Amino acid sequence: MRDLFHDELDEIGAGVAEMIRLVAVAMEQATGALLDGDLNRAERVIEADGRVDHLRTDLEDRAFQMIARQQPVATDLRVLVTTLHLVADLERMGDLALHVAKIARLRFPELAVPEEARDVIKQMGDVAHSLVLKVGDVVDGRDISLANAIEAEDDSMDALRRKLFTLVLSPRWAHGTEAAIDMTLLGRYYERYADHAVAVARRTIFIVTGERPVPAPNGVSPLT
Amino acid sequence: MRDLFHDELDEIGAGVAEMIRLVAVAMEQATGALLDGDLNRAERVIEADGRVDHLRTDLEDRAFQMIARQQPVATDLRVLVTTLHLVADLERMGDLALHVAKIARLRFPELAVPEEARDVIKQMGDVAHSLVLKVGDVVDGRDISLANAIEAEDDSMDALRRKLFTLVLSPRWAHGTEAAIDMTLLGRYYERYADHAVAVARRTIFIVTGERPVPAPNGVSPLT
C-alpha cells in the first residue's frame, strides 16, 4: 500500500512530466512560428511560458515543504532535491523557446530565417524535439538506457550550430548583419535548450545509479 | 555557543563566498584578456574554471549531506536548499567568464573587439564586476539594502547590450560578420552573467525576508 508521502512524490513527478511536455510543445511551436513567420503562433508560445514559470514555482515549493515536513532520507530526499534542479532547468528551456518565438515576432511579417539557413534551423528544432521526448522517457520511466542516445543528440545539436556559423560566415551570406545576429542567437538558444535537456537526463540518471554525472557541458566554444 | 551544525553551515557559506570571489576575478580577467588581446590571461581564466566547478560539486554534496543527516528545519533548511541554487548560478557565471576568455583566445593575436565597441565592452565588464561585488556583500552580510542597487546595475547591463547591438547594426560597422557574431555572443555572455548574479542576490534576500523574489529575468529581448 502506498503512503501519503509517496502519493505526494508521484504528484510532483507528474508535475515535472507536465513541464517537460510544455517545454517540448513550446520549442516545437516556436520553431514552427519562426520558419513560417506565424505571428499568432509566436504570441501563443510567449503567453504560454507563464504556465511553465508557475509550475516551476509550485513544484519547487512543494518539494521544499516535503523536505521540511517529512524529513525524508536516502533516495526520497535525493529525488526531491533533484526535483529542485530539474524544474530550474525546465523553466530555462521554456525561456529559451520563448526567446526563439520572440525573434519570429520581432521580424514579422518578414521571415527571420533566410532560405539557406532554413534547413539547419529546422534540423535544430527536430533535434531539440527528439531530445526532449527522450528526456521525458528517462524521467517518466527512469529508463537510463536512453542516456547514450541523448548524448549523441546533444552532439548533433553542437554540429548543427557549427554548420549554422559556417553558413553565416560564408562569403555567399547575403543577408547582412541583422540576420547574422539572429542566427547567432538562435544557434545559442537551441544549443542551450539541448544542454538543459541533457542536464535533466543526467540528474535523473544520477538518482537511479547514484553515480554523479560528468559535469554539464559548457556549450561549444564559439565558432569552433 | 555554536554547535557543529552551524560551524558546518558557516563553512558552506565561506565556500559560497569563495565561489563569488573566483567568478568575480574570472570575469574581470576575461574582460582584460579580451580588451588587451592577452592570450596568457585568457588561458589562465580557462584553466581556473575547474576550481569553480569543483567547489560547486563539493558544496552541493555537503549541503545535501547536511540535509540528509541533520534534518534541519525552517531557516537552516532554507539556507541549505538555497545554497544548492546559488552554487548552480555561480558555476554558470564561471562558465560565462570562460566563454569570454575563449573568444579572446580564438581571435589572438588579433583583438576580438573593434575599437568603437571597446568602450561598451569595457563598461559591461565594469558593471559585471561592480554587480558581483555587491552580490558578495549581500551574501556575506545578508545586507539586503543593496537589492535596489543590484537591480539598477542589471538594468544598466541590459542598456549596454542594446547599445552594443546599435553599434553592430550601424551602417558604419566595418568589421564584418565574424566580429558581429563575436559582439552578439559577448553581449549575451555579460548579460547572462548579470542575470545569474541577480538571481543569487534575490535568492539570498528570500532567505532573509521569506518573501519569494519576483521571477528571474528572461534576459532582454533580442535587439529590442
Coordinates of C-alpha atoms in Angstrom, one line a residue, chain A:
Chain A
M1 CA 0.0 0.0 0.0
R2 CA 1.3 3.5 -0.9
D3 CA 1.6 6.1 1.8
L4 CA 0.7 9.7 1.6
F5 CA 4.4 10.7 1.2
H6 CA 4.8 8.6 -2.0
D7 CA 1.5 9.8 -3.3
E8 CA 2.8 13.4 -3.0
L9 CA 6.1 12.4 -4.6
D10 CA 4.1 10.9 -7.5
E11 CA 2.2 14.2 -7.9
I12 CA 5.5 16.1 -8.1
G13 CA 6.7 13.6 -10.7
A14 CA 3.5 14.2 -12.7
G15 CA 4.2 18.0 -12.5
V16 CA 7.7 17.5 -13.8
A17 CA 6.4 15.4 -16.7
E18 CA 3.9 18.2 -17.4
M19 CA 6.7 20.7 -17.5
I20 CA 8.6 18.5 -19.9
R21 CA 5.5 18.3 -22.2
L22 CA 5.0 22.0 -22.1
V23 CA 8.6 22.9 -22.9
A24 CA 8.6 20.3 -25.7
V25 CA 5.5 21.9 -27.2
A26 CA 6.9 25.4 -26.7
M27 CA 10.1 24.8 -28.7
E28 CA 8.2 22.9 -31.4
Q29 CA 5.7 25.7 -31.8
A30 CA 8.4 28.4 -31.6
T31 CA 10.4 26.7 -34.4
G32 CA 7.2 26.4 -36.5
A33 CA 6.4 30.1 -35.8
L34 CA 9.9 31.0 -36.8
L35 CA 10.0 29.1 -40.0
D36 CA 6.5 30.0 -41.1
G37 CA 6.6 33.6 -39.9
D38 CA 3.5 32.9 -37.9
L39 CA 2.8 35.7 -35.5
N40 CA -0.1 34.1 -33.8
R41 CA 1.8 31.0 -33.0
A42 CA 4.7 33.1 -31.7
E43 CA 2.4 35.0 -29.4
R44 CA 0.9 31.8 -28.1
V45 CA 4.3 30.4 -27.2
I46 CA 5.2 33.7 -25.4
E47 CA 1.9 33.7 -23.5
A48 CA 2.1 30.0 -22.5
D49 CA 5.5 30.5 -20.8
G50 CA 3.8 31.8 -17.7
R51 CA 2.4 28.3 -17.1
V52 CA 5.9 26.8 -17.1
D53 CA 7.1 29.5 -14.7
H54 CA 4.1 28.9 -12.4
L55 CA 4.7 25.1 -12.4
R56 CA 8.3 25.6 -11.5
T57 CA 7.5 27.8 -8.5
D58 CA 4.7 25.4 -7.4
L59 CA 6.9 22.3 -7.7
E60 CA 9.8 24.0 -6.0
D61 CA 7.6 25.0 -3.1
R62 CA 6.1 21.5 -2.8
A63 CA 9.4 19.8 -2.9
F64 CA 10.8 22.2 -0.2
Q65 CA 7.8 21.6 2.0
M66 CA 8.1 17.9 1.7
I67 CA 11.7 18.0 2.7
A68 CA 10.9 20.3 5.6
R69 CA 7.9 18.4 7.0
Q70 CA 8.6 14.8 6.2
Q71 CA 12.4 14.8 6.6
P72 CA 12.9 12.1 4.0
V73 CA 16.1 10.1 3.8
A74 CA 18.2 8.4 1.1
T75 CA 16.6 8.1 -2.3
D76 CA 13.4 10.0 -1.4
L77 CA 15.5 13.0 -0.4
R78 CA 17.6 12.7 -3.5
V79 CA 14.5 12.7 -5.7
L80 CA 13.2 15.8 -4.0
V81 CA 16.5 17.7 -4.2
T82 CA 16.9 16.6 -7.8
T83 CA 13.4 17.9 -8.5
L84 CA 14.6 21.4 -7.4
H85 CA 17.3 21.2 -10.1
L86 CA 15.1 19.7 -12.8
V87 CA 12.4 22.4 -12.5
A88 CA 15.1 25.1 -12.8
D89 CA 16.4 23.5 -16.0
L90 CA 12.9 23.1 -17.4
E91 CA 11.9 26.7 -16.7
R92 CA 15.0 27.8 -18.5
M93 CA 14.1 25.6 -21.5
G94 CA 10.8 27.4 -21.6
D95 CA 12.5 30.7 -21.6
L96 CA 14.7 29.7 -24.5
A97 CA 11.7 28.6 -26.5
L98 CA 10.2 32.0 -25.7
H99 CA 13.3 33.7 -27.0
V100 CA 13.0 31.8 -30.3
A101 CA 9.4 32.9 -30.5
K102 CA 10.3 36.5 -29.8
I103 CA 12.7 36.5 -32.8
A104 CA 9.9 35.2 -35.0
R105 CA 7.7 38.1 -33.6
L106 CA 10.3 40.7 -34.0
R107 CA 10.9 40.0 -37.7
F108 CA 7.2 39.5 -38.6
P109 CA 5.9 39.9 -41.3
E110 CA 9.4 39.1 -42.7
L111 CA 10.8 35.6 -42.2
A112 CA 13.6 35.7 -39.6
V113 CA 15.4 32.8 -41.2
P114 CA 16.9 33.2 -44.7
E115 CA 16.3 30.4 -47.2
E116 CA 19.7 28.8 -47.0
A117 CA 19.6 28.6 -43.2
R118 CA 16.1 27.1 -43.0
D119 CA 17.2 23.5 -43.2
V120 CA 19.7 23.9 -40.4
I121 CA 17.3 25.6 -38.1
K122 CA 14.6 23.1 -38.9
Q123 CA 17.0 20.3 -38.0
M124 CA 17.9 22.1 -34.8
G125 CA 14.2 22.2 -34.0
D126 CA 13.9 18.5 -34.8
V127 CA 16.8 17.5 -32.6
A128 CA 15.5 19.7 -29.8
H129 CA 12.2 17.9 -30.0
S130 CA 13.6 14.4 -30.3
L131 CA 15.9 15.1 -27.4
V132 CA 13.2 16.4 -25.0
L133 CA 10.9 13.5 -25.9
K134 CA 13.8 11.1 -24.9
V135 CA 14.4 13.1 -21.7
G136 CA 10.7 12.7 -20.9
D137 CA 11.0 8.9 -21.3
V138 CA 14.1 8.9 -19.0
V139 CA 12.2 11.0 -16.3
D140 CA 8.9 9.1 -16.6
G141 CA 10.2 5.6 -16.7
R142 CA 13.6 6.1 -15.2
D143 CA 14.8 4.5 -18.4
I144 CA 18.5 5.2 -18.3
S145 CA 19.2 3.1 -21.4
L146 CA 18.5 6.3 -23.4
A147 CA 21.5 8.1 -21.9
N148 CA 23.8 7.4 -24.8
A149 CA 21.2 8.4 -27.4
I150 CA 20.7 11.7 -25.5
E151 CA 24.4 12.5 -25.5
A152 CA 24.5 11.7 -29.2
E153 CA 21.7 14.1 -30.0
D154 CA 23.4 16.8 -27.9
D155 CA 26.5 16.3 -30.1
S156 CA 24.2 16.6 -33.2
M157 CA 23.0 19.9 -31.9
D158 CA 26.5 21.2 -31.5
A159 CA 27.4 20.1 -35.0
L160 CA 24.3 21.9 -36.4
R161 CA 25.3 25.1 -34.5
R162 CA 28.8 24.9 -36.2
K163 CA 27.1 24.4 -39.6
L164 CA 25.0 27.5 -38.9
F165 CA 28.1 29.5 -38.2
T166 CA 29.7 28.2 -41.4
L167 CA 26.7 29.4 -43.4
V168 CA 26.6 32.8 -41.8
L169 CA 30.4 33.3 -42.2
S170 CA 30.4 32.1 -45.9
P171 CA 31.2 34.8 -48.5
R172 CA 27.9 33.8 -50.0
W173 CA 25.9 35.1 -47.0
A174 CA 23.9 38.0 -48.5
H175 CA 21.5 38.8 -45.6
G176 CA 23.6 41.3 -43.7
T177 CA 24.4 41.7 -40.1
E178 CA 20.9 41.7 -38.6
A179 CA 20.2 38.2 -39.9
A180 CA 23.7 37.1 -38.8
I181 CA 22.9 38.3 -35.3
D182 CA 19.5 36.5 -35.3
M183 CA 21.2 33.2 -36.5
T184 CA 23.9 33.6 -33.8
L185 CA 21.3 34.0 -31.1
L186 CA 19.0 31.2 -32.5
G187 CA 22.0 28.9 -32.6
R188 CA 22.8 29.7 -29.0
Y189 CA 19.1 29.3 -27.8
Y190 CA 18.8 25.8 -29.4
E191 CA 22.2 24.7 -28.1
R192 CA 21.3 25.9 -24.5
Y193 CA 17.9 24.2 -24.7
A194 CA 19.7 20.9 -25.6
D195 CA 22.2 21.5 -22.8
H196 CA 19.5 21.9 -20.2
A197 CA 17.6 18.8 -21.6
V198 CA 20.8 16.8 -21.2
A199 CA 21.3 18.2 -17.6
V200 CA 17.8 16.9 -16.8
A201 CA 18.5 13.5 -18.1
R202 CA 21.9 13.3 -16.3
R203 CA 20.4 14.4 -13.0
T204 CA 17.6 11.8 -13.3
I205 CA 20.2 9.1 -14.1
F206 CA 22.1 10.1 -11.0
I207 CA 19.1 9.2 -8.9
V208 CA 19.0 5.7 -10.4
T209 CA 22.7 4.9 -10.4
G210 CA 23.9 7.0 -7.5
E211 CA 26.8 8.0 -9.7
R212 CA 27.4 11.6 -10.2
P213 CA 27.2 12.5 -13.9
V214 CA 30.1 14.1 -15.6
P215 CA 29.8 17.9 -15.5
A216 CA 27.2 19.6 -17.7
P217 CA 28.7 20.9 -21.0
N218 CA 29.8 24.4 -21.1
G219 CA 28.4 24.6 -24.6
V220 CA 30.5 24.5 -27.7
S221 CA 33.2 27.1 -28.0
P222 CA 32.1 30.0 -30.1
L223 CA 32.8 29.3 -33.8
T224 CA 34.9 26.3 -33.1

